[in-house]
Amino acid sequence: MKGIKSTNYFDSVKKKEKHVPFHGQKPYSIRVMRTRFPPSPTGMLHVGGLRTALFCYLIAKKTKDSFLLRIEDTDQEREVPGAVENILNTLEWAGLTPDEGVVLEHGVVAQKGNYGPYIQSQRLEIYKEYAQKLLESGHAYYAFDTKEDIDRMREDGQKAGNPAPKYDLSVRMRMKNSLVMEQEEVRAKLEAGEPYVIRLKVPESRVLIAQDEIRGKVEFKSHTVDDAVLLKSDGFPTYHLANVVDDHLMKIDIVIRGEEWLPSLPKHLLLYEAFGWEQPQFAHVPLLLNPGGGKLSKRQGDVAASDYIEKGYLPEVMINFLVLLGWNPGSTKEIFSLEELVEEFSLERIQKGGAVFDTKKLDWLQGQWIRNLPIVEFAERILPTVAEKYPEAKTDSRFARRARLIQDRITFFHEAPDMLSFYYEEPQIDMELLANKKQKINRDDLPELFCIIIDTLQNTPVTKWTAHGLLEKFKEVATENNLKLGQLLWPLRVALTGKPYSPGATEIFGYDEELDSLEETESLLMNSEEVFKRLHKAQKLVHVM
C-alpha cells in the first residue's frame, strides 16, 4: 500500500501508552439494543449464519430497536458473485427483513439508513483514517516485512520449540517495522511507496476482561495475542479494524456472533480502548454440530440455507428449528412463531456447548407446522404447486376440502400434486397392485370383490355417502360376506386413486357430513359418476386378467 505521510505519527511515537481496565455495560435486557448481522459474501448464506441473524433480529425486536445488515466484503478474492443477493433473499424468505443497511428494494440491492455506506469495500477511506489515528496514538505501527520475512520468523520459531509462531510482542523487535526503525528510515520507505501493513501494537502484561452475555466473564492475557494486521498492503482493512470501526460508527449496542470469533475478542477490546470508545455488549453463540459431534460442514451434508429452501422447508419451520439449536425456552414448548420468539427469546437461555443440527427434528417440526395450519391457509399455500401441474385446481370449488385429506400425510408442499393427482386425472390401474398379500387378496378374488363393492355403493343412496357412513356400511358388508374390511377398501382405493397410499378409501369421495339434499358437484369430493366409472373400468380389467 502506498505510504501514508503523517507528521503527527512521527511526533507521537514516543508518547507513553496509558491503559484502563474494561467495564461491561448494563445488561441488554434493560436497554434498547441495536443489532447487526454482517455476513461476508464468500458463499451462500450458511444455516449457522441464518441462526445468528435470527438471534440478532430477535434481540433488536424484543428491545424495540433496529436490525441492521452490513456486508463485510473486504476479502475481495473470495467473494462469490450473487452471494449478496442470496443473503438478502434468504433473510427476506425467513421474515428477517433488515430495518437498515443493505436491503432489497423491488428486487434490487440497495442501502438505506444514516450510517452508510453499509458495504465495507465502500468505506476504505474511513478505515484508513482510523488506522492513522492508531498510528498517531502509538497503538499501531507500520510493518514492512515481506512474505519471506514472515516465513523465516515462523521457521525460526518452530526450530526453537514453538509449534505455532506468530507476529507478537516476543518477535516484533526483530522484524522490519516502525518500532525498530529510525523515523527517517520509516519516512523514506513510505515516500518510496514500499509495501507495508499496519499492525496492532498489543501491550505487555495485560489481562483483558469482557462480560459475554452467554459465557459470562471471559479473560485473555495479552502475551497470547498477536499483533494482528489491521490494514493490509492493498488498502483493505482486516476484519478486526473494520468490524470495530463500523460497530462504533453505526452505534451497535450488542455484537452477536459465532464462538469461532471469541479468540479475536481481545484484539477488539484493545481497539475499543485505543480509540477511547465504549465497547458494546458481546454474545458468542455456540457452534452448530453434525450428528457425529464435529463442526457442521459440507462434508456431512447441506449447510447453505438455500439448500433447505429448495427442498421445501417452510420459513416458519426453519426459524423454529434454528432457534432451538442452542436456546432453551425453559418449558416443554417446541412450536414457536416468530412473533412468539420476539416475546420469549433471551440470550441468557443460550447454552455454551455446541448444538447438533438434527434433520430428523427438522422434519418433525415441518410436519407439526403443516398439521397446525388452518385448512384454508394450508390449501392456499399448496395451491400454486398443485396448479402448476393441474391448472384446473385454481377453479376447483372443492380444493380446500380435498386438500384437508392430505394435510396429515405430507411433509413438503411439493408432495401435494402427487397426493391429489387422482382428482384431476384418471389413474392407471396397476393389476399387480390390486392383488395384495397383506390383505389376503388373490387375483381370483378380485372379480367378486368388485361386484360386492359396486353393489354396496349402488344400494346406498348418494345422499348417504359420508366418509364415516360408508366406512360403517363396508364393515357390515365385510362381516356379511365373511371378509376382512381391507379386502373391500383396498381394491376401492386402488381403483379410484391408482395408489397404494392415499387418504382413507371412503374419505376420497364421501361427503364431509351427511346431507338432507344432494348437491353432488359441491358436496361429494369425487362425483358419483366418476366413482362408478373407475370401479367399472377396474372390474372389466380384473375379468380379463
Coordinates of C-alpha atoms in Angstrom, one line a residue:
M1 CA 0.0 0.0 0.0
K2 CA 1.2 3.5 -0.7
G3 CA 2.7 5.2 2.3
I4 CA 0.5 7.5 4.5
K5 CA 2.6 10.6 5.1
S6 CA 1.9 11.9 8.6
T7 CA 4.0 14.3 10.7
N8 CA 1.7 13.5 13.6
Y9 CA 2.7 9.9 13.5
F10 CA 6.4 10.6 13.9
D11 CA 5.6 13.2 16.6
S12 CA 3.6 10.7 18.6
V13 CA 5.6 7.5 18.6
K14 CA 7.5 8.5 21.7
K15 CA 4.3 9.1 23.7
K16 CA 3.7 6.7 26.6
E17 CA 0.8 4.3 26.5
K18 CA -1.9 4.5 29.1
H19 CA -4.3 1.6 29.5
V20 CA -7.5 1.4 31.5
P21 CA -9.5 -1.6 32.7
F22 CA -12.6 -2.7 30.7
H23 CA -16.0 -2.2 32.2
G24 CA -19.1 -4.0 30.9
Q25 CA -22.3 -2.2 30.0
K26 CA -25.7 -2.7 31.6
P27 CA -27.4 -6.0 30.8
Y28 CA -29.1 -5.9 27.4
S29 CA -32.5 -6.8 29.0
I30 CA -32.9 -3.2 30.4
R31 CA -31.7 -1.4 27.3
V32 CA -32.8 -0.9 23.7
M33 CA -30.4 -2.9 21.6
R34 CA -29.4 -2.0 18.1
T35 CA -28.0 -5.1 16.4
R36 CA -26.3 -6.0 13.2
F37 CA -25.8 -9.1 11.1
P38 CA -22.5 -8.7 9.0
P39 CA -22.1 -11.6 6.6
S40 CA -19.2 -11.9 4.1
P41 CA -20.4 -12.6 0.5
T42 CA -17.9 -15.5 0.1
G43 CA -20.7 -18.0 -0.5
M44 CA -24.3 -18.8 0.0
L45 CA -25.7 -18.0 3.5
H46 CA -24.8 -20.8 5.9
V47 CA -27.5 -22.1 8.2
G48 CA -25.3 -21.1 11.1
G49 CA -25.3 -17.6 9.7
L50 CA -29.0 -17.6 9.4
R51 CA -29.3 -18.6 13.1
T52 CA -27.0 -15.7 14.1
A53 CA -29.1 -13.4 12.0
L54 CA -32.2 -14.7 13.8
F55 CA -30.7 -14.1 17.2
C56 CA -29.7 -10.6 16.2
Y57 CA -33.2 -9.9 14.8
L58 CA -35.0 -11.2 17.9
I59 CA -32.9 -9.1 20.3
A60 CA -33.5 -5.9 18.3
K61 CA -37.2 -6.5 18.0
K62 CA -37.5 -7.6 21.7
T63 CA -36.0 -4.3 22.8
K64 CA -37.8 -2.2 20.2
D65 CA -34.7 -1.3 18.2
S66 CA -33.2 -1.8 14.7
F67 CA -31.8 -4.8 13.0
L68 CA -29.1 -3.8 10.5
L69 CA -27.5 -5.7 7.7
R70 CA -23.9 -4.9 6.8
I71 CA -21.9 -6.6 4.0
E72 CA -18.3 -7.3 5.0
D73 CA -16.7 -7.8 1.6
T74 CA -13.1 -6.9 2.4
D75 CA -11.9 -10.4 1.2
Q76 CA -12.3 -9.5 -2.4
E77 CA -10.6 -12.6 -3.8
R78 CA -13.1 -15.0 -2.1
E79 CA -16.2 -13.0 -3.0
V80 CA -18.8 -15.1 -4.8
P81 CA -21.0 -13.4 -7.5
G82 CA -24.6 -13.5 -6.4
A83 CA -23.8 -14.1 -2.7
V84 CA -25.2 -10.7 -1.6
E85 CA -28.5 -11.3 -3.4
N86 CA -28.6 -14.8 -1.9
I87 CA -28.1 -13.4 1.6
L88 CA -30.9 -10.8 1.2
N89 CA -33.3 -13.2 -0.4
T90 CA -32.7 -15.8 2.3
L91 CA -33.3 -13.2 5.1
E92 CA -36.5 -12.0 3.3
W93 CA -37.7 -15.6 2.9
A94 CA -37.2 -16.2 6.6
G95 CA -39.0 -13.0 7.6
L96 CA -35.8 -11.3 9.0
T97 CA -36.0 -8.2 6.9
P98 CA -33.4 -5.6 7.9
D99 CA -34.6 -2.2 9.1
E100 CA -31.4 -0.6 7.9
G101 CA -28.3 -1.2 5.9
V102 CA -28.1 -3.3 2.8
V103 CA -31.7 -4.2 1.7
L104 CA -33.7 -5.3 -1.3
E105 CA -35.9 -2.7 -2.9
H106 CA -38.1 -4.1 -5.7
G107 CA -35.6 -7.0 -6.1
V108 CA -32.6 -4.7 -6.4
V109 CA -29.8 -4.4 -3.8
A110 CA -29.9 -1.0 -2.2
Q111 CA -28.8 0.8 1.0
K112 CA -30.8 2.7 3.5
G113 CA -30.0 4.4 6.8
N114 CA -28.0 7.3 8.2
Y115 CA -24.7 5.5 8.9
G116 CA -23.7 4.2 5.5
P117 CA -22.2 3.1 3.3
Y118 CA -23.1 -0.3 4.7
I119 CA -20.8 -2.2 2.3
Q120 CA -17.3 -2.3 3.7
S121 CA -15.5 -2.0 0.3
Q122 CA -17.1 1.4 0.0
R123 CA -15.7 2.5 3.4
L124 CA -11.9 2.2 2.7
E125 CA -11.1 5.9 3.4
I126 CA -12.9 5.6 6.7
Y127 CA -10.7 2.7 7.8
K128 CA -7.5 4.4 6.6
E129 CA -8.5 7.4 8.7
Y130 CA -8.9 5.4 11.8
A131 CA -5.8 3.3 11.2
Q132 CA -3.9 6.6 11.0
K133 CA -5.4 7.6 14.4
L134 CA -4.0 4.4 15.9
L135 CA -0.6 5.1 14.4
E136 CA -0.6 8.6 15.9
S137 CA -1.6 7.4 19.3
G138 CA 1.0 4.7 19.4
H139 CA -1.4 1.8 19.4
A140 CA -0.4 0.6 15.9
Y141 CA 2.8 0.5 13.8
Y142 CA 4.0 0.1 10.2
A143 CA 5.3 -3.3 9.3
F144 CA 7.4 -3.7 6.1
D145 CA 8.1 -7.4 6.4
T146 CA 7.9 -9.4 3.2
K147 CA 6.3 -12.9 2.9
E148 CA 9.8 -14.4 3.1
D149 CA 10.5 -12.5 6.3
I150 CA 7.3 -13.8 7.9
D151 CA 8.1 -17.4 6.7
R152 CA 11.6 -17.1 8.2
M153 CA 10.2 -15.9 11.5
R154 CA 7.8 -18.9 11.7
E155 CA 10.6 -21.4 10.8
D156 CA 12.9 -19.9 13.4
G157 CA 10.1 -20.1 16.0
Q158 CA 9.3 -23.7 15.2
K159 CA 13.0 -24.6 15.4
A160 CA 13.0 -23.0 18.9
G161 CA 10.2 -25.2 20.0
N162 CA 7.2 -23.0 19.3
P163 CA 4.6 -25.1 17.3
A164 CA 2.6 -22.0 16.2
P165 CA 4.8 -18.9 16.0
K166 CA 3.1 -15.6 15.4
Y167 CA 3.9 -12.0 15.0
D168 CA 3.6 -10.7 18.5
L169 CA 5.5 -8.8 21.2
S170 CA 8.1 -11.6 21.5
V171 CA 9.3 -11.2 17.9
R172 CA 8.2 -7.7 16.9
M173 CA 11.5 -6.1 17.8
R174 CA 13.4 -8.5 15.5
M175 CA 11.2 -7.7 12.5
K176 CA 11.1 -4.9 9.9
N177 CA 8.7 -2.4 11.4
S178 CA 8.5 1.2 12.6
L179 CA 9.1 0.1 16.2
V180 CA 12.7 -0.8 15.5
M181 CA 13.5 1.5 12.6
E182 CA 14.7 5.1 12.8
Q183 CA 12.0 7.6 11.9
E184 CA 13.9 8.7 8.9
E185 CA 14.1 5.2 7.5
V186 CA 10.3 4.7 8.0
R187 CA 9.6 8.0 6.3
A188 CA 11.8 7.1 3.4
K189 CA 10.1 3.7 2.9
L190 CA 6.7 5.4 3.0
E191 CA 7.7 8.1 0.5
A192 CA 9.2 5.4 -1.8
G193 CA 5.9 3.6 -1.8
E194 CA 7.3 0.5 -0.3
P195 CA 4.5 -2.0 0.6
Y196 CA 3.5 -2.2 4.2
V197 CA 0.8 -3.3 6.5
I198 CA -0.4 -1.6 9.7
R199 CA -0.4 -3.8 12.8
L200 CA -2.0 -3.6 16.2
K201 CA 0.6 -3.0 19.0
V202 CA -0.5 -5.3 21.7
P203 CA 0.6 -4.1 25.2
E204 CA 2.6 -6.3 27.6
S205 CA 1.4 -7.9 30.8
R206 CA -2.3 -7.1 30.4
V207 CA -5.3 -9.1 31.4
L208 CA -8.2 -8.2 29.1
I209 CA -11.7 -8.8 30.6
A210 CA -15.1 -8.8 29.0
Q211 CA -18.6 -9.9 30.1
D212 CA -20.1 -12.2 27.5
E213 CA -23.9 -12.5 27.6
I214 CA -23.7 -16.2 27.1
R215 CA -20.3 -17.2 28.6
G216 CA -20.1 -14.8 31.4
K217 CA -16.7 -13.3 32.3
V218 CA -14.0 -14.1 29.8
E219 CA -10.3 -13.2 30.3
F220 CA -7.4 -13.1 28.0
K221 CA -3.7 -12.5 28.7
S222 CA -2.1 -10.1 26.3
H223 CA 1.0 -12.2 25.7
T224 CA -1.2 -14.7 23.9
V225 CA -2.5 -12.1 21.5
D226 CA -0.7 -11.5 18.2
D227 CA 0.0 -8.1 16.7
A228 CA -2.8 -8.5 14.2
V229 CA -2.8 -6.8 10.8
L230 CA -5.3 -4.0 10.8
L231 CA -4.8 -2.6 7.3
K232 CA -3.5 -4.7 4.5
S233 CA -1.0 -3.7 1.8
D234 CA -3.8 -3.3 -0.7
G235 CA -5.5 -0.7 1.4
F236 CA -8.3 -3.0 2.6
P237 CA -8.9 -3.4 6.3
T238 CA -8.9 -6.8 8.1
Y239 CA -12.0 -8.0 10.0
H240 CA -10.6 -6.6 13.2
L241 CA -10.3 -3.0 12.3
A242 CA -13.4 -2.8 10.0
N243 CA -15.6 -4.6 12.5
V244 CA -14.8 -2.4 15.5
V245 CA -14.9 0.9 13.5
D246 CA -18.2 0.0 11.8
D247 CA -19.9 -1.2 15.0
H248 CA -18.9 2.0 16.8
L249 CA -19.9 4.4 14.0
M250 CA -23.1 2.5 13.3
K251 CA -24.0 2.7 17.0
I252 CA -24.3 -1.1 17.5
D253 CA -25.2 -2.0 21.1
I254 CA -24.5 -5.7 21.1
V255 CA -22.3 -7.9 18.9
I256 CA -23.8 -11.3 18.5
R257 CA -21.6 -13.7 16.5
G258 CA -20.3 -17.3 16.5
E259 CA -17.9 -18.6 19.1
E260 CA -15.3 -19.0 16.4
W261 CA -14.7 -15.2 16.8
L262 CA -14.1 -15.5 20.6
P263 CA -10.2 -15.6 20.1
S264 CA -10.5 -12.3 18.2
L265 CA -12.2 -10.6 21.1
P266 CA -9.0 -9.4 22.9
K267 CA -7.9 -7.6 19.8
H268 CA -11.3 -5.9 19.6
L269 CA -11.2 -4.9 23.2
L270 CA -7.8 -3.3 22.7
L271 CA -9.1 -1.4 19.7
Y272 CA -12.0 0.0 21.6
E273 CA -9.7 1.0 24.4
A274 CA -7.2 2.6 21.9
F275 CA -9.9 4.7 20.3
G276 CA -11.4 5.6 23.7
W277 CA -14.8 4.2 22.8
E278 CA -17.3 2.4 25.0
Q279 CA -17.3 -1.3 24.0
P280 CA -20.6 -2.9 23.1
Q281 CA -22.0 -6.0 24.7
F282 CA -20.8 -9.3 23.3
A283 CA -22.5 -12.6 22.9
H284 CA -20.7 -15.5 21.3
V285 CA -23.2 -18.2 20.3
P286 CA -22.2 -22.0 20.2
L287 CA -21.3 -23.8 17.0
L288 CA -23.6 -25.9 15.0
L289 CA -22.5 -29.6 15.1
N290 CA -23.2 -32.5 12.8
P291 CA -24.7 -35.7 14.4
G292 CA -21.2 -37.0 15.0
G293 CA -20.2 -34.1 17.1
G294 CA -18.0 -32.3 14.7
K295 CA -18.4 -28.8 13.3
L296 CA -21.2 -28.7 10.7
S297 CA -19.6 -28.7 7.2
K298 CA -20.4 -29.5 3.6
R299 CA -18.8 -32.9 4.0
Q300 CA -21.6 -34.0 6.2
G301 CA -24.4 -32.6 4.1
D302 CA -26.2 -29.4 3.2
V303 CA -25.1 -26.3 5.0
A304 CA -26.4 -23.5 2.9
A305 CA -29.8 -22.2 3.9
S306 CA -30.8 -22.1 0.3
D307 CA -30.4 -25.9 0.2
Y308 CA -33.3 -26.2 2.7
I309 CA -35.4 -23.7 0.9
E310 CA -35.0 -25.7 -2.3
K311 CA -36.0 -28.9 -0.5
G312 CA -39.3 -27.2 0.5
Y313 CA -38.9 -26.5 4.2
L314 CA -41.1 -23.7 5.4
P315 CA -39.6 -20.4 6.6
E316 CA -41.6 -20.8 9.9
V317 CA -40.1 -24.2 10.4
M318 CA -36.5 -23.2 9.7
I319 CA -36.8 -20.3 12.1
N320 CA -38.4 -22.6 14.8
F321 CA -35.7 -25.2 14.2
L322 CA -32.7 -22.9 14.3
V323 CA -33.8 -21.0 17.5
L324 CA -33.9 -24.3 19.3
L325 CA -30.3 -25.1 18.3
G326 CA -28.7 -23.7 21.5
W327 CA -31.7 -21.8 23.0
N328 CA -33.7 -23.4 25.8
P329 CA -37.2 -21.9 26.2
G330 CA -37.4 -23.0 29.8
S331 CA -40.5 -25.2 29.1
T332 CA -41.6 -28.2 27.1
K333 CA -43.0 -26.0 24.3
E334 CA -41.3 -26.6 21.0
I335 CA -43.5 -24.8 18.4
F336 CA -42.9 -21.1 18.2
S337 CA -43.9 -18.4 15.7
L338 CA -41.5 -15.6 15.0
E339 CA -43.8 -13.2 16.9
E340 CA -43.8 -15.6 20.0
L341 CA -40.0 -15.7 19.8
V342 CA -39.7 -12.0 19.9
E343 CA -41.5 -12.1 23.2
E344 CA -39.9 -15.1 24.7
F345 CA -36.3 -15.2 23.4
S346 CA -33.4 -14.3 25.7
L347 CA -29.6 -14.7 25.4
E348 CA -29.4 -15.9 29.0
R349 CA -31.0 -19.2 27.9
I350 CA -28.5 -20.0 25.2
Q351 CA -26.2 -22.9 26.1
K352 CA -22.5 -22.7 25.9
G353 CA -22.0 -26.1 24.2
G354 CA -22.5 -26.8 20.6
A355 CA -25.9 -27.7 19.2
V356 CA -26.5 -30.7 16.9
F357 CA -28.1 -30.0 13.6
D358 CA -30.6 -32.9 13.5
T359 CA -32.5 -33.1 10.3
K360 CA -34.9 -35.7 11.8
K361 CA -36.0 -33.0 14.3
L362 CA -36.3 -30.5 11.4
D363 CA -38.6 -33.0 9.5
W364 CA -40.7 -33.5 12.7
L365 CA -41.1 -29.7 13.1
Q366 CA -42.1 -29.4 9.4
G367 CA -44.8 -32.0 9.9
Q368 CA -46.1 -30.3 13.0
W369 CA -46.3 -26.9 11.4
I370 CA -48.1 -28.2 8.3
R371 CA -50.6 -30.1 10.5
N372 CA -51.3 -27.0 12.6
L373 CA -52.0 -24.7 9.7
P374 CA -55.7 -23.6 9.3
I375 CA -57.1 -25.6 6.5
V376 CA -57.9 -22.6 4.4
E377 CA -54.3 -21.4 4.7
F378 CA -52.9 -24.8 4.0
A379 CA -55.0 -25.0 0.8
E380 CA -53.9 -21.6 -0.3
R381 CA -50.2 -22.4 0.3
I382 CA -50.3 -25.7 -1.7
L383 CA -52.5 -24.4 -4.5
P384 CA -49.7 -22.8 -6.6
T385 CA -47.7 -26.1 -6.6
V386 CA -50.8 -28.2 -7.4
A387 CA -52.0 -25.7 -10.1
E388 CA -48.6 -25.8 -11.8
K389 CA -49.3 -29.4 -12.7
Y390 CA -53.1 -29.2 -12.7
P391 CA -54.3 -25.7 -13.7
E392 CA -57.9 -26.7 -13.1
A393 CA -57.2 -26.7 -9.4
K394 CA -57.3 -22.9 -9.5
T395 CA -61.1 -23.0 -10.1
D396 CA -61.8 -26.1 -8.1
S397 CA -64.5 -25.2 -5.6
R398 CA -63.7 -28.4 -3.6
F399 CA -60.0 -27.8 -3.4
A400 CA -59.8 -26.8 0.2
R401 CA -61.9 -29.9 1.3
R402 CA -59.8 -32.1 -0.9
A403 CA -56.6 -30.6 0.5
R404 CA -57.7 -31.3 4.0
L405 CA -57.4 -35.0 3.3
I406 CA -53.7 -34.8 2.8
Q407 CA -52.7 -32.3 5.4
D408 CA -51.7 -35.0 7.8
R409 CA -50.0 -37.0 5.1
I410 CA -47.4 -34.7 3.6
T411 CA -44.1 -33.3 4.8
F412 CA -43.5 -30.9 1.9
F413 CA -45.9 -28.9 -0.2
H414 CA -44.3 -30.3 -3.3
E415 CA -45.8 -33.7 -2.4
A416 CA -49.3 -32.3 -2.8
P417 CA -49.7 -32.7 -6.6
D418 CA -49.0 -36.4 -6.5
M419 CA -51.2 -36.9 -3.5
L420 CA -54.1 -35.1 -5.2
S421 CA -53.5 -36.2 -8.7
F422 CA -56.4 -38.7 -8.9
Y423 CA -58.8 -35.8 -8.6
Y424 CA -57.5 -34.3 -11.8
E425 CA -56.6 -37.2 -14.0
E426 CA -57.8 -40.8 -14.3
P427 CA -55.3 -43.1 -12.7
Q428 CA -53.6 -46.0 -14.4
I429 CA -54.7 -49.3 -12.7
D430 CA -51.7 -51.5 -11.7
M431 CA -53.1 -55.0 -11.7
E432 CA -50.2 -56.2 -9.6
L433 CA -51.1 -53.5 -7.0
L434 CA -54.8 -54.7 -6.8
A435 CA -53.7 -58.1 -5.6
N436 CA -52.4 -57.7 -2.0
K437 CA -50.9 -60.5 0.0
K438 CA -51.1 -58.5 3.2
Q439 CA -54.9 -58.0 2.8
K440 CA -55.1 -61.7 1.6
I441 CA -56.4 -60.6 -1.8
N442 CA -55.7 -63.0 -4.7
R443 CA -56.2 -62.2 -8.3
D444 CA -59.0 -64.7 -8.5
D445 CA -60.8 -62.9 -5.7
L446 CA -60.9 -59.5 -7.4
P447 CA -64.0 -60.0 -9.7
E448 CA -66.2 -61.0 -6.8
L449 CA -64.8 -58.2 -4.6
F450 CA -65.5 -55.5 -7.2
C451 CA -69.1 -56.9 -7.5
I452 CA -69.6 -56.5 -3.8
I453 CA -68.0 -53.0 -3.8
I454 CA -70.2 -51.8 -6.7
D455 CA -73.4 -53.3 -5.3
T456 CA -72.7 -51.7 -1.9
L457 CA -72.4 -48.3 -3.4
Q458 CA -75.3 -48.7 -5.8
N459 CA -77.6 -49.8 -2.9
T460 CA -76.5 -46.8 -0.7
P461 CA -78.3 -43.5 -1.6
V462 CA -75.7 -41.0 -2.7
T463 CA -77.1 -38.6 -0.1
K464 CA -75.8 -41.1 2.5
W465 CA -72.3 -41.2 1.0
T466 CA -70.5 -39.7 4.0
A467 CA -67.0 -40.9 4.7
H468 CA -68.0 -42.3 8.1
G469 CA -71.3 -43.7 6.9
L470 CA -69.7 -45.6 4.0
L471 CA -67.0 -47.0 6.2
E472 CA -69.6 -48.4 8.6
K473 CA -71.6 -49.8 5.6
F474 CA -68.5 -51.6 4.3
K475 CA -67.8 -53.0 7.7
E476 CA -71.3 -54.5 7.7
V477 CA -70.9 -55.9 4.2
A478 CA -67.5 -57.4 5.0
T479 CA -69.0 -59.2 8.0
E480 CA -71.9 -60.5 6.0
N481 CA -69.6 -61.9 3.3
N482 CA -67.0 -63.3 5.8
L483 CA -64.4 -60.8 4.6
K484 CA -61.9 -58.5 6.2
L485 CA -62.6 -54.8 5.8
G486 CA -59.3 -54.3 4.0
Q487 CA -60.4 -56.8 1.3
L488 CA -63.0 -54.3 0.2
L489 CA -61.3 -51.0 0.9
W490 CA -58.0 -51.9 -0.8
P491 CA -59.5 -52.6 -4.2
L492 CA -61.7 -49.5 -3.8
R493 CA -58.7 -47.3 -3.0
V494 CA -56.6 -48.6 -5.9
A495 CA -59.4 -48.3 -8.4
L496 CA -60.1 -44.7 -7.5
T497 CA -56.6 -43.4 -7.0
G498 CA -54.2 -45.9 -8.6
K499 CA -52.0 -45.5 -5.5
P500 CA -51.0 -47.8 -2.6
Y501 CA -51.3 -44.8 -0.3
S502 CA -53.9 -42.1 -0.1
P503 CA -56.5 -40.8 2.4
G504 CA -59.0 -43.3 3.7
A505 CA -60.8 -45.1 0.8
T506 CA -64.2 -43.7 1.7
E507 CA -62.8 -40.2 2.5
I508 CA -61.7 -39.9 -1.1
F509 CA -65.2 -39.3 -2.4
G510 CA -67.6 -39.1 0.6
Y511 CA -69.3 -36.0 2.0
D512 CA -67.9 -34.1 4.8
E513 CA -71.2 -34.7 6.6
E514 CA -74.5 -36.4 5.8
L515 CA -76.8 -34.0 3.9
D516 CA -80.6 -33.9 3.6
S517 CA -80.4 -32.8 0.0
L518 CA -77.8 -33.6 -2.7
E519 CA -75.7 -31.0 -4.5
E520 CA -73.3 -33.6 -5.7
T521 CA -70.8 -31.4 -7.5
E522 CA -70.4 -29.2 -4.5
S523 CA -70.6 -31.9 -1.8
L524 CA -69.0 -35.1 -2.9
L525 CA -65.2 -34.9 -3.2
M526 CA -65.5 -37.1 -6.3
N527 CA -68.7 -37.2 -8.3
S528 CA -70.6 -40.5 -8.1
E529 CA -70.5 -40.9 -11.9
E530 CA -66.7 -40.7 -11.8
V531 CA -66.6 -43.2 -8.9
F532 CA -68.7 -45.8 -10.8
K533 CA -66.8 -45.2 -14.0
R534 CA -63.5 -46.0 -12.4
L535 CA -64.9 -49.0 -10.5
H536 CA -66.4 -50.5 -13.6
K537 CA -63.2 -50.0 -15.5
A538 CA -61.3 -51.8 -12.8
Q539 CA -63.9 -54.5 -12.8
K540 CA -63.5 -55.1 -16.5
L541 CA -59.7 -55.3 -16.2
V542 CA -59.9 -58.0 -13.5
H543 CA -62.3 -60.1 -15.5
V544 CA -59.8 -60.3 -18.4
M545 CA -56.7 -61.0 -16.3

